[in-house]
Amino acid sequence: MYPKRISAIKFEVLSPQEMRRMSVAKLNNPETYDDDGFPVEGGLMDTRLGVIDPGLKCKTCGGKYGECPGHFGHIELAAPVIHVGYAKIIARLLSGTCRECGRILMKDDRRDKFIREIERLKALGQSYEDVLKEIFRITKAAKKCPHCGAEQLEIKFEKPTSFYEVIDPETKEEQKLTPKDVRERLEKIPNDDLPAFGLDPKSVRPEWFVLTVLPVPPVTVRPSIILETGQRSEDDLTHKLVDIIRINQRFLENRDTGAPQQILEDLWELLQYHITTYFDNEVSGIPPARHRSGRPLKTLAQRLKGKDGRFRGSLSGKRVNFSARTVISPDPCISICEVGVPEEVAKELSVPIFVTPNNLDFAREFLRRRESPKASYVIRPDGKRIRVIDSNREEIAEKLEPGWVVERELMDGDVVLFNRQPSLHRMSIMAHYVRVLPYKTFRLNPAVCPPYNADFDGDEMNLHVPQSLEAQAEAKILMAVQEHVLSPRFGGPIIGGIHDHITGLYLLTRGEKKFSKEEAMDFLRAVDLSEIPAKEEYTGKEIFSFILPKISIRFKAEICQGCAVCKEEKCENDAFVVIEDGKLLKGTIDEKAVGAFKGIVIDEIMRKFGAAVTRKFIDDMTKLAIRVITRLGFTIGIDDEDIPKEAVQQIEETISEAEKRAEELIKAYREGNLEPMPGRSVEETLEMRIMQELGKARDRAGKIAGRYLGMDNSAVIMAVSGARGSMLNLTQMAACIGQQSVRGERLTRGYAYTHRTTSHFKPMDLGAKAKGFVRSSYKSGLSPIEFFFHAAGGREGLVDTAVRTSQSGYLQRRMINALQDLKVEYDGTVREQTSGVIVQFKYGEDGVDPMKSFRGKALDVKRIVKEVMGVKE
Amino acid sequence: MVFKGGRSMKVSLQDHVLVPKHEILKEEEVEELLKLLRVSKEQLPKIKASDPIVKEIGAKPGDVVKITRKSLTAGVSIFYRLVVE
Ligand SMILES: [Mg+2]
Ligand SMILES: [Zn+2]
Ligand SMILES: [Zn+2]
Ligand SMILES: [Zn+2]
């Protein structure tokens, strides 16, 4: 059989005749099961609608449970009822047509002009909603029918399903239109007028918007469940349908016995309520129907809508087999391309072995094994799946032949996909090789945290096992971690050293430190090296060079102070890195060399030696760095931010001076002597200059603190090497937190009345203290007022991130939906997949893969020249 | 543009720095382009016949316009559009 292609989908409205035609049973009994527990004839569980009990057979098709797909039934409504979903268009039709003759309230030529406009827009595939609105506006305003001359009354639509006619425009007296009245009016509208309301007469008649028959979905759509107590619990839809049938029958009985009009009207209202909530239980204007427990019922619309609805919950995203999810934790001892999988998970997940003459013995081995990794199932060529247990292992192993499939447990070396949400870029799902390990968490090398944006504060990740050989090959070739060291976002490495890796290598390579043979061996123990020149002493730079591939490169390190003229090799700060032929000659290895996002060395290795060598370098580099930092020792404590008395004194003075200068500025402003800056008001000028002064003061305080902390301070080492934290963080801890701001301005409150931020200040106080300048440090602690200002400033950041994530998430979804069918073809053009329409004649106009670009540039001319001309510049 | 005295001044859109170069492709060139890209005319990007630049160069529906743009990434980039109603 060839797969069929859907060329179009057309939506129509069901007519009463069609509902009856597709129905196999007319239902009129509110009971579901009789005393013996059998479905009642004419009830909602009628066996003609299909069966959900394993013992019963369907009366319509004879199928058992699982065979019969279920069949629709119907309820003949005692009185017509408005369909909520169509209430709005009913309102449009009632207002737009004559109450006497049913014609559109518009002359024919005008109507035809509008219809032509709608056709034109339809053909262009554009929205014609605006035309419909215009027609509605015109017809609603008509006072007299242009066809029969009848006076028109205003129609009022009250949500969700009520319609009124204003009989007297003076007194605003209203008369209710019953669904029956509404239906009669809709019946009168001629087919020729329908296109003007956006309806196609070939598929819709407007009176069908008022229900006289209600289709009842098959029982398979609303199966009941048996509770542990043995009690039957019905689906919410069944509950709702029971209500509908009950009221419907009561209405019939009352009408037949000639009950008063009022009672009938109340029952009619009730029927309308039940049918409305049957379609949508979240309609505004009416209370939702509730379960006995008080829980709102989940009716038709609720099944489709929202995150767990049919579309977002079952179709766009669904739960899958061969997957696992658990907490992640770090393991620097495994490779970046591996993932540690708990034994429990490995036992549960399986990989198929497709048995051929060549792997028959290999497959048999798993069948005979009694401990993991062992075979868990075999599938015979006839599709029969047999569970492998200790008692049948040998027997199955004997029978095994080519064509069978053996499902074995996950084991070391299997390829799996590893994922962390939110999956915002392609590096959010990468292929890793399995390492089965004890304990209950997934283990990953900390160097792959940046692409996943993962940390270990409780993050969980997902793992998927590709089942076909094609999928496995694709994962290995296209999705492997080492293929994603360079990011297509900025053309630089996204996988590289973080935190301790950077600190470790900084400690190792800074200056001319010497290490004994023993120390060197200990550092390099975890690294796979075949040969090391025999020496009594090694410098840190030599040790690092052992793991370095043969690259040549020169660059300024992260610790570079940015001297006016770089002294390059002669930098007294050891901040200029020179690597020649894989030997680190000068400079310190830090974030700029091996960090994720910046790592120039990683970048260079990737371009020169490719993915495999880069992977090995990152593995070795992280292992070396971790061993160095553990052996040398590295720690920070609260007293790392202690500064001597004289430093505190100097900082105090600096800040006091700045505050005084701010006061002077305010004085000048008050006396009218402040010169405004170009394009600014005097007030703005004052604010800017005060901010400037206070900002400068904090920087100066930070400099003082930094001077006294010194380069041996652990926190300073982390900040300058780029491992973690910044000098600003240190300044705020040791010296001064500085100005707090909201929307880039000093804190301000109460222009109209109070003129001050809090009651601790005089009105109109513009001084530093009164408007959110925090002169304390985190170490010394904040005063209550400072603390309040700090909270106000900190809150802005929190609000910003909350707003940004939701906005960018929505943008991301829209982008994915808009771009999902675009593909870069082999000829470099970008085309839409189904229509073949060209979007770009050359991808990105230059045809360059951004991942293979050099930090966004198509080529790095300097590097090419250097390579061709020889290393020396 | 028509001035008070009835004098008119022709403004060429092509002279503006922000308007890239547009030219009508010859019949053979169109053939060649479509063959190279292995597409039908309808699969090319479109431009409206009412577009001022299309009117200026006198392209008619069915013509293919070649647009030569300055590009940030590639220096010069070439684009083609089919003129439609
Ligand atoms: Mg986290
Ligand atoms: Zn059936
Ligand atoms: Zn009329
Ligand atoms: Zn320098």
mmCIF file with all atom_site columns, N, CA, C and O in Angstrom, chain A residues 454-467:
data_model
loop_
_atom_site.group_PDB
_atom_site.id
_atom_site.type_symbol
_atom_site.label_atom_id
_atom_site.label_alt_id
_atom_site.label_comp_id
_atom_site.label_asym_id
_atom_site.label_entity_id
_atom_site.label_seq_id
_atom_site.pdbx_PDB_ins_code
_atom_site.Cartn_x
_atom_site.Cartn_y
_atom_site.Cartn_z
_atom_site.occupancy
_atom_site.B_iso_or_equiv
_atom_site.pdbx_formal_charge
_atom_site.auth_seq_id
_atom_site.auth_comp_id
_atom_site.auth_asym_id
_atom_site.auth_atom_id
_atom_site.pdbx_PDB_model_num
ATOM 1  N N  . ALA A 1 454 ? 23.343 23.512 32.358 1.00 0.00 ? 454 ALA A N  1
ATOM 2  C CA . ALA A 1 454 ? 22.994 22.703 33.522 1.00 0.00 ? 454 ALA A CA 1
ATOM 3  C C  . ALA A 1 454 ? 23.866 23.065 34.719 1.00 0.00 ? 454 ALA A C  1
ATOM 4  O O  . ALA A 1 454 ? 24.990 23.529 34.549 1.00 0.00 ? 454 ALA A O  1
ATOM 5  N N  . ASP A 1 455 ? 23.337 22.892 35.904 1.00 0.00 ? 455 ASP A N  1
ATOM 6  C CA . ASP A 1 455 ? 24.153 22.865 37.108 1.00 0.00 ? 455 ASP A CA 1
ATOM 7  C C  . ASP A 1 455 ? 23.640 21.712 37.950 1.00 0.00 ? 455 ASP A C  1
ATOM 8  O O  . ASP A 1 455 ? 22.774 20.961 37.503 1.00 0.00 ? 455 ASP A O  1
ATOM 9  N N  . PHE A 1 456 ? 24.174 21.558 39.158 1.00 0.00 ? 456 PHE A N  1
ATOM 10 C CA . PHE A 1 456 ? 23.842 20.354 39.921 1.00 0.00 ? 456 PHE A CA 1
ATOM 11 C C  . PHE A 1 456 ? 23.067 20.677 41.185 1.00 0.00 ? 456 PHE A C  1
ATOM 12 O O  . PHE A 1 456 ? 23.203 20.022 42.196 1.00 0.00 ? 456 PHE A O  1
ATOM 13 N N  . ASP A 1 457 ? 22.253 21.714 41.128 1.00 0.00 ? 457 ASP A N  1
ATOM 14 C CA . ASP A 1 457 ? 21.460 22.079 42.303 1.00 0.00 ? 457 ASP A CA 1
ATOM 15 C C  . ASP A 1 457 ? 20.102 21.378 42.274 1.00 0.00 ? 457 ASP A C  1
ATOM 16 O O  . ASP A 1 457 ? 19.126 21.853 42.832 1.00 0.00 ? 457 ASP A O  1
ATOM 17 N N  . GLY A 1 458 ? 20.031 20.234 41.599 1.00 0.00 ? 458 GLY A N  1
ATOM 18 C CA . GLY A 1 458 ? 18.778 19.494 41.560 1.00 0.00 ? 458 GLY A CA 1
ATOM 19 C C  . GLY A 1 458 ? 18.232 19.379 40.141 1.00 0.00 ? 458 GLY A C  1
ATOM 20 O O  . GLY A 1 458 ? 17.146 18.857 39.929 1.00 0.00 ? 458 GLY A O  1
ATOM 21 N N  . ASP A 1 459 ? 18.983 19.850 39.147 1.00 0.00 ? 459 ASP A N  1
ATOM 22 C CA . ASP A 1 459 ? 18.556 19.732 37.754 1.00 0.00 ? 459 ASP A CA 1
ATOM 23 C C  . ASP A 1 459 ? 18.312 18.268 37.383 1.00 0.00 ? 459 ASP A C  1
ATOM 24 O O  . ASP A 1 459 ? 19.041 17.390 37.810 1.00 0.00 ? 459 ASP A O  1
ATOM 25 N N  . GLU A 1 460 ? 17.290 18.038 36.556 1.00 0.00 ? 460 GLU A N  1
ATOM 26 C CA . GLU A 1 460 ? 17.059 16.700 36.038 1.00 0.00 ? 460 GLU A CA 1
ATOM 27 C C  . GLU A 1 460 ? 17.259 16.715 34.526 1.00 0.00 ? 460 GLU A C  1
ATOM 28 O O  . GLU A 1 460 ? 17.099 17.747 33.890 1.00 0.00 ? 460 GLU A O  1
ATOM 29 N N  . MET A 1 461 ? 17.669 15.554 33.960 1.00 0.00 ? 461 MET A N  1
ATOM 30 C CA . MET A 1 461 ? 17.838 15.489 32.509 1.00 0.00 ? 461 MET A CA 1
ATOM 31 C C  . MET A 1 461 ? 17.209 14.210 31.966 1.00 0.00 ? 461 MET A C  1
ATOM 32 O O  . MET A 1 461 ? 16.973 13.258 32.696 1.00 0.00 ? 461 MET A O  1
ATOM 33 N N  . ASN A 1 462 ? 16.927 14.232 30.672 1.00 0.00 ? 462 ASN A N  1
ATOM 34 C CA . ASN A 1 462 ? 16.287 13.097 30.020 1.00 0.00 ? 462 ASN A CA 1
ATOM 35 C C  . ASN A 1 462 ? 17.280 12.339 29.160 1.00 0.00 ? 462 ASN A C  1
ATOM 36 O O  . ASN A 1 462 ? 18.215 12.924 28.617 1.00 0.00 ? 462 ASN A O  1
ATOM 37 N N  . LEU A 1 463 ? 17.038 11.047 29.000 1.00 0.00 ? 463 LEU A N  1
ATOM 38 C CA . LEU A 1 463 ? 17.908 10.204 28.190 1.00 0.00 ? 463 LEU A CA 1
ATOM 39 C C  . LEU A 1 463 ? 17.036 9.346  27.296 1.00 0.00 ? 463 LEU A C  1
ATOM 40 O O  . LEU A 1 463 ? 16.004 8.825  27.741 1.00 0.00 ? 463 LEU A O  1
ATOM 41 N N  . HIS A 1 464 ? 17.407 9.255  26.027 1.00 0.00 ? 464 HIS A N  1
ATOM 42 C CA . HIS A 1 464 ? 16.630 8.464  25.064 1.00 0.00 ? 464 HIS A CA 1
ATOM 43 C C  . HIS A 1 464 ? 17.554 7.467  24.375 1.00 0.00 ? 464 HIS A C  1
ATOM 44 O O  . HIS A 1 464 ? 18.676 7.808  24.028 1.00 0.00 ? 464 HIS A O  1
ATOM 45 N N  . VAL A 1 465 ? 17.058 6.265  24.155 1.00 0.00 ? 465 VAL A N  1
ATOM 46 C CA . VAL A 1 465 ? 17.876 5.240  23.492 1.00 0.00 ? 465 VAL A CA 1
ATOM 47 C C  . VAL A 1 465 ? 17.409 5.070  22.054 1.00 0.00 ? 465 VAL A C  1
ATOM 48 O O  . VAL A 1 465 ? 16.306 4.585  21.816 1.00 0.00 ? 465 VAL A O  1
ATOM 49 N N  . PRO A 1 466 ? 18.248 5.462  21.076 1.00 0.00 ? 466 PRO A N  1
ATOM 50 C CA . PRO A 1 466 ? 17.866 5.256  19.674 1.00 0.00 ? 466 PRO A CA 1
ATOM 51 C C  . PRO A 1 466 ? 17.757 3.758  19.403 1.00 0.00 ? 466 PRO A C  1
ATOM 52 O O  . PRO A 1 466 ? 18.622 2.996  19.815 1.00 0.00 ? 466 PRO A O  1
ATOM 53 N N  . GLN A 1 467 ? 16.702 3.339  18.682 1.00 0.00 ? 467 GLN A N  1
ATOM 54 C CA . GLN A 1 467 ? 16.436 1.916  18.532 1.00 0.00 ? 467 GLN A CA 1
ATOM 55 C C  . GLN A 1 467 ? 16.907 1.344  17.197 1.00 0.00 ? 467 GLN A C  1
ATOM 56 O O  . GLN A 1 467 ? 17.318 0.199  17.132 1.00 0.00 ? 467 GLN A O  1
#
